[in-house]
Coordinates of N, CA and C in Angstrom, one line a residue:
M223 N 10.6 -0.9 22.3 CA 11.5 -2.0 21.9 C 11.3 -2.3 20.5
R224 N 12.4 -2.5 19.7 CA 12.3 -2.8 18.3 C 11.9 -4.2 18.1
D225 N 11.2 -4.5 16.9 CA 10.8 -5.8 16.6 C 11.9 -6.9 16.6
Q226 N 13.1 -6.5 16.1 CA 14.2 -7.4 16.1 C 14.6 -7.8 17.5
E227 N 14.5 -6.9 18.4 CA 14.9 -7.2 19.8 C 13.9 -8.1 20.5
R228 N 12.7 -8.1 20.0 CA 11.7 -9.0 20.6 C 11.7 -10.3 19.8
G229 N 12.6 -10.5 18.8 CA 12.7 -11.7 18.1 C 11.7 -11.9 17.0
R230 N 11.0 -10.8 16.6 CA 10.1 -10.8 15.5 C 10.4 -9.7 14.5
R231 N 10.5 -10.1 13.3 CA 10.6 -9.1 12.2 C 9.3 -8.8 11.5
R232 N 9.1 -7.6 11.1 CA 7.8 -7.3 10.4 C 7.8 -8.1 9.0
G233 N 6.7 -8.5 8.6 CA 6.5 -9.1 7.3 C 6.6 -8.0 6.2
Q234 N 6.9 -8.5 5.0 CA 7.0 -7.6 3.9 C 5.7 -6.8 3.7
G235 N 5.8 -5.5 3.7 CA 4.6 -4.6 3.5 C 3.9 -4.3 4.8
E236 N 4.2 -5.0 5.9 CA 3.5 -4.8 7.1 C 3.7 -3.3 7.6
L237 N 4.9 -2.8 7.6 CA 5.1 -1.5 8.1 C 4.4 -0.5 7.2
E238 N 4.4 -0.7 5.8 CA 3.7 0.2 4.9 C 2.2 0.2 5.3
A239 N 1.7 -1.0 5.5 CA 0.2 -1.0 5.9 C 0.0 -0.3 7.2
Q240 N 0.9 -0.4 8.2 CA 0.7 0.3 9.4 C 0.7 1.8 9.2
V241 N 1.7 2.3 8.3 CA 1.8 3.7 8.0 C 0.5 4.2 7.4
L242 N 0.0 3.4 6.4 CA -1.2 3.8 5.7 C -2.4 3.8 6.7
A243 N -2.5 2.9 7.6 CA -3.6 2.9 8.6 C -3.5 4.1 9.4
A244 N -2.3 4.5 9.9 CA -2.2 5.7 10.7 C -2.6 6.9 9.9
L245 N -2.2 7.0 8.6 CA -2.6 8.2 7.8 C -4.1 8.2 7.6
R246 N -4.8 7.1 7.5 CA -6.2 7.1 7.3 C -7.0 7.5 8.6
E247 N -6.3 7.4 9.7 CA -6.9 7.9 11.0 C -6.8 9.4 11.1
A248 N -5.9 10.0 10.4 CA -5.6 11.4 10.6 C -6.8 12.2 10.0
P249 N -7.2 13.2 10.7 CA -8.3 14.1 10.2 C -7.9 15.1 9.1
V250 N -6.6 15.3 9.1 CA -6.0 16.3 8.2 C -4.6 15.8 7.7
P251 N -4.0 16.4 6.7 CA -2.7 15.9 6.4 C -1.7 16.1 7.6
V252 N -0.8 15.1 7.8 CA 0.0 15.1 9.0 C 1.5 15.0 8.7
S253 N 2.2 15.4 9.7 CA 3.7 15.4 9.5 C 4.3 14.0 9.7
T254 N 5.5 13.8 9.4 CA 6.2 12.5 9.6 C 6.3 12.2 11.1
A255 N 6.5 13.3 11.9 CA 6.6 13.1 13.4 C 5.3 12.6 13.9
W256 N 4.2 13.1 13.4 CA 2.9 12.6 13.8 C 2.7 11.1 13.5
V257 N 3.1 10.7 12.3 CA 3.0 9.3 11.9 C 3.9 8.4 12.8
Q258 N 5.1 8.9 13.1 CA 6.1 8.2 13.9 C 5.5 8.0 15.3
E259 N 4.9 9.1 15.9 CA 4.3 9.0 17.2 C 3.2 8.0 17.2
R260 N 2.4 8.1 16.2 CA 1.2 7.2 16.1 C 1.6 5.7 16.0
L261 N 2.7 5.4 15.4 CA 3.1 4.0 15.2 C 3.7 3.5 16.5
G262 N 4.4 4.4 17.3 CA 5.0 3.9 18.5 C 6.1 2.9 18.2
G263 N 6.4 2.1 19.2 CA 7.4 1.1 19.0 C 8.8 1.5 18.8
G264 N 9.1 2.7 19.0 CA 10.5 3.2 18.9 C 11.1 3.2 17.4
L265 N 10.2 3.4 16.4 CA 10.7 3.5 15.1 C 11.5 4.8 14.9
A266 N 12.6 4.8 14.2 CA 13.4 6.0 14.0 C 12.6 6.9 13.0
Y267 N 12.8 8.1 13.1 CA 12.2 9.1 12.2 C 12.6 8.8 10.8
T268 N 13.9 8.5 10.6 CA 14.4 8.2 9.2 C 13.7 7.0 8.6
T269 N 13.3 6.0 9.5 CA 12.6 4.8 9.0 C 11.2 5.2 8.5
V270 N 10.6 6.1 9.3 CA 9.2 6.5 8.9 C 9.3 7.3 7.6
I271 N 10.3 8.2 7.5 CA 10.5 9.0 6.2 C 10.7 8.0 5.0
T272 N 11.5 7.0 5.2 CA 11.8 6.0 4.2 C 10.5 5.3 3.7
I273 N 9.7 4.9 4.6 CA 8.5 4.2 4.3 C 7.5 5.2 3.6
L274 N 7.4 6.4 4.1 CA 6.5 7.4 3.4 C 7.0 7.7 2.0
T275 N 8.3 7.8 1.8 CA 8.9 8.1 0.5 C 8.6 6.9 -0.5
R276 N 8.7 5.7 0.0 CA 8.4 4.5 -0.8 C 7.0 4.5 -1.2
L277 N 6.1 4.8 -0.2 CA 4.7 4.8 -0.5 C 4.3 5.9 -1.5
L278 N 5.1 7.1 -1.4 CA 4.9 8.1 -2.4 C 5.2 7.7 -3.8
A279 N 6.4 7.0 -3.9 CA 6.8 6.5 -5.2 C 5.8 5.5 -5.8
K280 N 5.1 4.8 -4.9 CA 4.1 3.8 -5.4 C 2.7 4.4 -5.7
G281 N 2.6 5.7 -5.3 CA 1.3 6.4 -5.5 C 0.3 6.1 -4.4
A282 N 0.8 5.6 -3.3 CA -0.1 5.2 -2.2 C -0.4 6.4 -1.3
V283 N 0.5 7.4 -1.3 CA 0.3 8.6 -0.4 C 0.7 9.8 -1.3
A284 N 0.2 11.0 -0.8 CA 0.5 12.3 -1.4 C 1.2 13.1 -0.3
R285 N 2.0 14.0 -0.7 CA 2.6 15.0 0.2 C 2.6 16.4 -0.3
E286 N 2.5 17.3 0.6 CA 2.6 18.7 0.2 C 3.5 19.5 1.2
K287 N 4.1 20.5 0.7 CA 5.0 21.3 1.4 C 4.2 22.1 2.5
A288 N 4.7 22.0 3.7 CA 4.2 22.8 4.9 C 5.3 23.3 5.6
G289 N 5.6 24.6 5.4 CA 6.8 25.2 6.0 C 8.1 24.6 5.4
R290 N 8.9 24.1 6.3 CA 10.2 23.5 5.8 C 10.1 22.0 5.6
S291 N 9.0 21.4 5.9 CA 8.9 20.0 5.8 C 7.6 19.7 4.9
F292 N 7.1 18.4 5.0 CA 6.0 18.0 4.3 C 4.9 17.4 5.2
V293 N 3.7 17.5 4.7 CA 2.6 16.8 5.4 C 2.1 15.7 4.4
W294 N 1.5 14.6 4.9 CA 1.2 13.4 4.2 C -0.3 13.1 4.3
T295 N -0.8 12.6 3.2 CA -2.2 12.1 3.2 C -2.2 10.8 2.4
P296 N -3.1 9.9 2.8 CA -3.2 8.6 2.1 C -3.9 8.8 0.7
R297 N -3.5 8.0 -0.2 CA -4.2 7.9 -1.5 C -4.7 6.5 -1.8
A298 N -4.2 5.6 -1.0 CA -4.6 4.2 -1.2 C -4.8 3.6 0.2
D299 N -5.7 2.6 0.2 CA -5.9 1.8 1.5 C -5.1 0.5 1.3
E300 N -5.2 -0.4 2.2 CA -4.4 -1.6 2.2 C -4.7 -2.4 0.9
A301 N -6.0 -2.4 0.5 CA -6.3 -3.1 -0.7 C -5.7 -2.4 -1.9
G302 N -5.7 -1.1 -1.9 CA -5.0 -0.4 -3.0 C -3.5 -0.6 -3.1
L303 N -2.9 -0.7 -1.9 CA -1.5 -0.9 -1.8 C -1.2 -2.3 -2.4
A304 N -2.0 -3.3 -2.0 CA -1.8 -4.7 -2.5 C -2.0 -4.7 -4.1
A305 N -2.9 -3.9 -4.6 CA -3.1 -3.9 -6.0 C -1.9 -3.2 -6.7
L306 N -1.4 -2.2 -6.1 CA -0.2 -1.5 -6.6 C 1.0 -2.5 -6.7
R307 N 1.1 -3.4 -5.7 CA 2.2 -4.4 -5.7 C 2.0 -5.4 -6.8
M308 N 0.7 -5.8 -6.9 CA 0.4 -6.8 -8.0 C 0.7 -6.2 -9.3
R309 N 0.3 -5.0 -9.6 CA 0.6 -4.4 -10.9 C 2.1 -4.2 -11.1
R310 N 2.9 -3.9 -10.1 CA 4.3 -3.8 -10.2 C 4.9 -5.2 -10.6
V311 N 4.5 -6.2 -10.0 CA 4.9 -7.6 -10.3 C 4.6 -7.9 -11.8
L312 N 3.3 -7.6 -12.1 CA 2.9 -7.9 -13.5 C 3.7 -7.1 -14.5
D313 N 3.9 -5.8 -14.2 CA 4.7 -5.0 -15.1 C 6.1 -5.4 -15.3
G314 N 6.7 -6.2 -14.4 CA 8.0 -6.7 -14.5 C 8.1 -8.0 -15.3
E315 N 7.0 -8.5 -15.7 CA 7.1 -9.8 -16.5 C 6.9 -9.5 -18.0
S316 N 7.6 -10.3 -18.8 CA 7.6 -10.1 -20.2 C 6.4 -10.7 -20.9
D317 N 5.8 -11.8 -20.3 CA 4.6 -12.4 -20.9 C 3.4 -12.2 -19.9
R318 N 2.8 -11.0 -20.0 CA 1.7 -10.7 -19.2 C 0.6 -11.6 -19.3
E319 N 0.3 -12.0 -20.5 CA -0.9 -12.9 -20.7 C -0.7 -14.2 -20.0
A320 N 0.5 -14.8 -20.1 CA 0.8 -16.1 -19.4 C 0.7 -15.9 -17.9
V321 N 1.2 -14.8 -17.3 CA 1.1 -14.5 -15.9 C -0.4 -14.4 -15.5
L322 N -1.1 -13.6 -16.2 CA -2.6 -13.5 -15.9 C -3.3 -14.8 -16.0
A323 N -3.0 -15.6 -17.1 CA -3.7 -16.8 -17.2 C -3.4 -17.8 -16.1
S324 N -2.1 -17.8 -15.7 CA -1.7 -18.6 -14.5 C -2.4 -18.2 -13.3
F325 N -2.5 -16.9 -13.1 CA -3.1 -16.3 -11.9 C -4.6 -16.7 -11.8
V326 N -5.3 -16.5 -13.0 CA -6.7 -16.8 -13.0 C -7.0 -18.3 -12.8
T327 N -6.3 -19.1 -13.5 CA -6.5 -20.6 -13.4 C -6.2 -21.1 -12.0
G328 N -5.4 -20.4 -11.2 CA -5.1 -20.8 -9.8 C -6.0 -20.3 -8.8
L329 N -7.0 -19.5 -9.2 CA -8.0 -18.9 -8.2 C -9.0 -19.9 -7.8
P330 N -9.4 -19.9 -6.5 CA -10.5 -20.7 -6.1 C -11.8 -20.2 -6.8
P331 N -12.8 -21.1 -7.0 CA -14.0 -20.7 -7.7 C -14.7 -19.4 -7.2
Q332 N -14.7 -19.2 -5.9 CA -15.4 -18.0 -5.4 C -14.6 -16.7 -5.8
D333 N -13.3 -16.8 -5.8 CA -12.5 -15.6 -6.2 C -12.6 -15.4 -7.7
E334 N -12.6 -16.5 -8.4 CA -12.8 -16.3 -9.9 C -14.1 -15.6 -10.2
Q335 N -15.2 -16.0 -9.5 CA -16.5 -15.4 -9.7 C -16.5 -13.9 -9.3
V336 N -15.8 -13.6 -8.2 CA -15.7 -12.2 -7.8 C -15.0 -11.4 -8.9
L337 N -13.9 -12.0 -9.5 CA -13.1 -11.3 -10.5 C -14.0 -11.1 -11.8
R338 N -14.7 -12.1 -12.1 CA -15.6 -12.0 -13.3 C -16.6 -10.9 -13.1
E339 N -17.2 -10.8 -11.9 CA -18.2 -9.7 -11.6 C -17.5 -8.4 -11.7
L340 N -16.3 -8.2 -11.1 CA -15.6 -7.0 -11.1 C -15.3 -6.5 -12.6
L341 N -14.9 -7.5 -13.4 CA -14.6 -7.2 -14.8 C -15.8 -6.7 -15.5
E342 N -16.9 -7.4 -15.3 CA -18.2 -7.1 -15.9 C -18.6 -5.7 -15.5
R343 N -18.5 -5.4 -14.2 CA -18.9 -4.1 -13.7 C -18.0 -3.0 -14.3
A344 N -16.7 -3.2 -14.5 CA -15.8 -2.3 -15.1 C -16.1 -2.0 -16.5
R345 N -16.5 -3.1 -17.2 CA -16.9 -3.0 -18.6 C -18.1 -2.2 -18.8
E346 N -19.1 -2.4 -17.9 CA -20.4 -1.6 -18.0 C -20.1 -0.1 -17.7
E347 N -19.2 0.2 -16.8 CA -18.9 1.6 -16.5 C -18.2 2.3 -17.6
E348 N -17.5 1.6 -18.4 CA -16.8 2.1 -19.6 C -17.8 2.5 -20.7
E349 N -18.9 1.8 -20.8 CA -19.9 2.1 -21.9 C -20.7 3.3 -21.6

């Protein structure tokens, strides 16, 4: 039964996260049909292809030719996918500094501390 028929629509990015989770469970690169079967819920094959293609464009999955079709592997986890979305939003803004400043000043203290530690670690790795 489709989500709309049950009165619930998936949230933005929820289906992408489900596809990535299915791909991470796969021991080897897998076909679209494998992903479709793994997700269940009566999703159309074309819907799964659309999601995989969107994830490919975002750099979250990779595909390779296998016979007449493709097999898919994950390149990002859910955190990586969220980071890709954040970068896409930031790239769409003309004043990156203002956006970043607003983001950082709106963080709770514990998140700000985590961000500071991550930036420091990244700086050390560059040296």
